[in-house]
Amino acid sequence: MIRLYDTMAREKREFVPADPKRITMYVCGPTVYGRAHIGNARPAVVFDTLARLIRHQFGQGSLVYARNVTDVDDKIIAAAEAEGVEPSVITERFEDAYLEDMGALGVAPPDIAPHATQEIAPMVAMIKQLIDSGHAYAAEGHVLFSVPSDPDYGVLSRRDREQMIARARVEVAPYKRDPADFVLWKPSDDGVIGWESPWGRGRPGWHIECSAMIRAHLDETIDIHGGGLDLIFPHHENEIAQSRCAHGGAPLARYWVHNGFVDMGAEKMSKSLGNVVTAHELLAKGHRGETLRLALLSAHYRSPLPWTEGLIEQSKAILDKWYGLLRDLRPIKSAGSTSDIFATVEDELLDDLNTPGAIAALSSEIERLRQFRNEFVHNRPTFIGEQATAMQRDQFVNSARLMGLLESSPEAWFQSGGDDGAIEAKIAERANAKKNRDFATADRIREELKVEGILLEDGPSGTTWRRL
Ligand SMILES: [Zn+2]
């Protein structure tokens, strides 16, 4: 049984889908006008991992996962004007880049990727419905959602009215009846992207996009709605209000799942703060997508994740260790038996996607496998012993794959020269320890490299190494 922390209930709840044969999940996707930074990559990786877990628990065909593409937005329009091109030139370029970068992080494309510009009709239909039912009004080419018309507004974020209108107070638009009202439709000037509507030529607000696409592609009420913590208010609050008011009170989602921020120093990584590092930059520097994925999963998804060079190095070191041992244990066809490690990792993930717990379990399992292997290195393996270890190896790989890790082969992982650099660094560390007469550390490093299949040879001109 999967347990998920539901932001609406403020507690962990057992995940019981309405229809286990067609589980519906919607995650707010990218606004495509620039490269995704590592903070944007976090929800993509988190919800990809949740999707894997749901499919593992309920069956491969059990989940319909939708993630939208916001391809009409003021920032896109500004970027297009700055380059003197159509908005579609910008959005196609950066959607391709997004899919490429997320693909490198092992994120599978969602089942459905609705684009805002392709879904104007359902949005206009929902806006009409909201006007007809007294929840929205047209004014000066705009259509606004009337927040006072919805007594339950604020149910997700639990903010009081003062907090909700704090930002709106700064510049209350004259056409708003209430400072908390938000835009469903806005006019487009000549030369700006727009569509004909009953309220004149214009374009949709951001919030209505998700409500309309959820109904068009999934349902009035879906199982899981996900996104980053920063979307709770106002975006998700507004989605809830629009959908519930358009659907006679039916809730938009049964479970609300939100991931925490990626922090740079003491601040949240965000484009507006200018402290971003993009997935593309990191990949271009030679970091593996899998290293970045492990780094993103190293903290619990609801906790803040401080992003540092050290975290990337540490994640690579873990994968070097994992792949290093796998390289030395031969795979065999497992008879489908489930070892303890698989059950342990599964249990951690079932408990609100506890990826740090699952990673820790895998790391202690690798220590155990390493000991197995040491025994083989020192005392010639028996066939049965070798087979048992290889079985453990399969279970180890399958456990890691629940999180989208270890999908590569050890050969592919160690193909680049990065591994050699790590070995040289260890040798330098050992030489330093010897110089300081810290022979315990020097011996430990030699031993660690040995179990990874690296033999050190001390000679008159220094230390050389070779693979066992
Ligand atoms: Zn959304």
mmCIF file of C-alpha atoms in Angstrom, residues 420-434 445 449 454-458 462-466:
data_model
loop_
_atom_site.group_PDB
_atom_site.id
_atom_site.type_symbol
_atom_site.label_atom_id
_atom_site.label_comp_id
_atom_site.label_asym_id
_atom_site.label_seq_id
_atom_site.Cartn_x
_atom_site.Cartn_y
_atom_site.Cartn_z
ATOM 1 C CA ASP A 420 40.210 7.079 -13.749
ATOM 2 C CA GLY A 421 40.226 10.577 -12.323
ATOM 3 C CA ALA A 422 38.520 9.309 -9.190
ATOM 4 C CA ILE A 423 41.123 6.562 -8.812
ATOM 5 C CA GLU A 424 43.981 9.039 -9.228
ATOM 6 C CA ALA A 425 42.372 11.240 -6.581
ATOM 7 C CA LYS A 426 42.217 8.292 -4.181
ATOM 8 C CA ILE A 427 45.871 7.479 -4.848
ATOM 9 C CA ALA A 428 46.822 11.084 -4.100
ATOM 10 C CA GLU A 429 44.767 10.967 -0.892
ATOM 11 C CA ARG A 430 46.569 7.753 0.121
ATOM 12 C CA ALA A 431 50.016 9.220 -0.631
ATOM 13 C CA ASN A 432 49.129 12.166 1.540
ATOM 14 C CA ALA A 433 47.993 9.896 4.367
ATOM 15 C CA LYS A 434 51.263 7.934 4.154
ATOM 16 C CA ILE A 445 42.014 3.394 0.726
ATOM 17 C CA LEU A 449 40.069 0.289 -4.252
ATOM 18 C CA ILE A 454 41.612 -1.762 -8.568
ATOM 19 C CA LEU A 455 45.026 -3.017 -7.508
ATOM 20 C CA LEU A 456 47.642 -0.490 -6.347
ATOM 21 C CA GLU A 457 51.335 -1.152 -6.868
ATOM 22 C CA ASP A 458 53.876 0.910 -4.989
ATOM 23 C CA GLY A 462 55.252 6.324 -6.940
ATOM 24 C CA THR A 463 52.047 4.305 -7.069
ATOM 25 C CA THR A 464 50.549 2.825 -10.198
ATOM 26 C CA TRP A 465 47.276 0.942 -10.533
ATOM 27 C CA ARG A 466 45.696 -1.732 -12.673
#
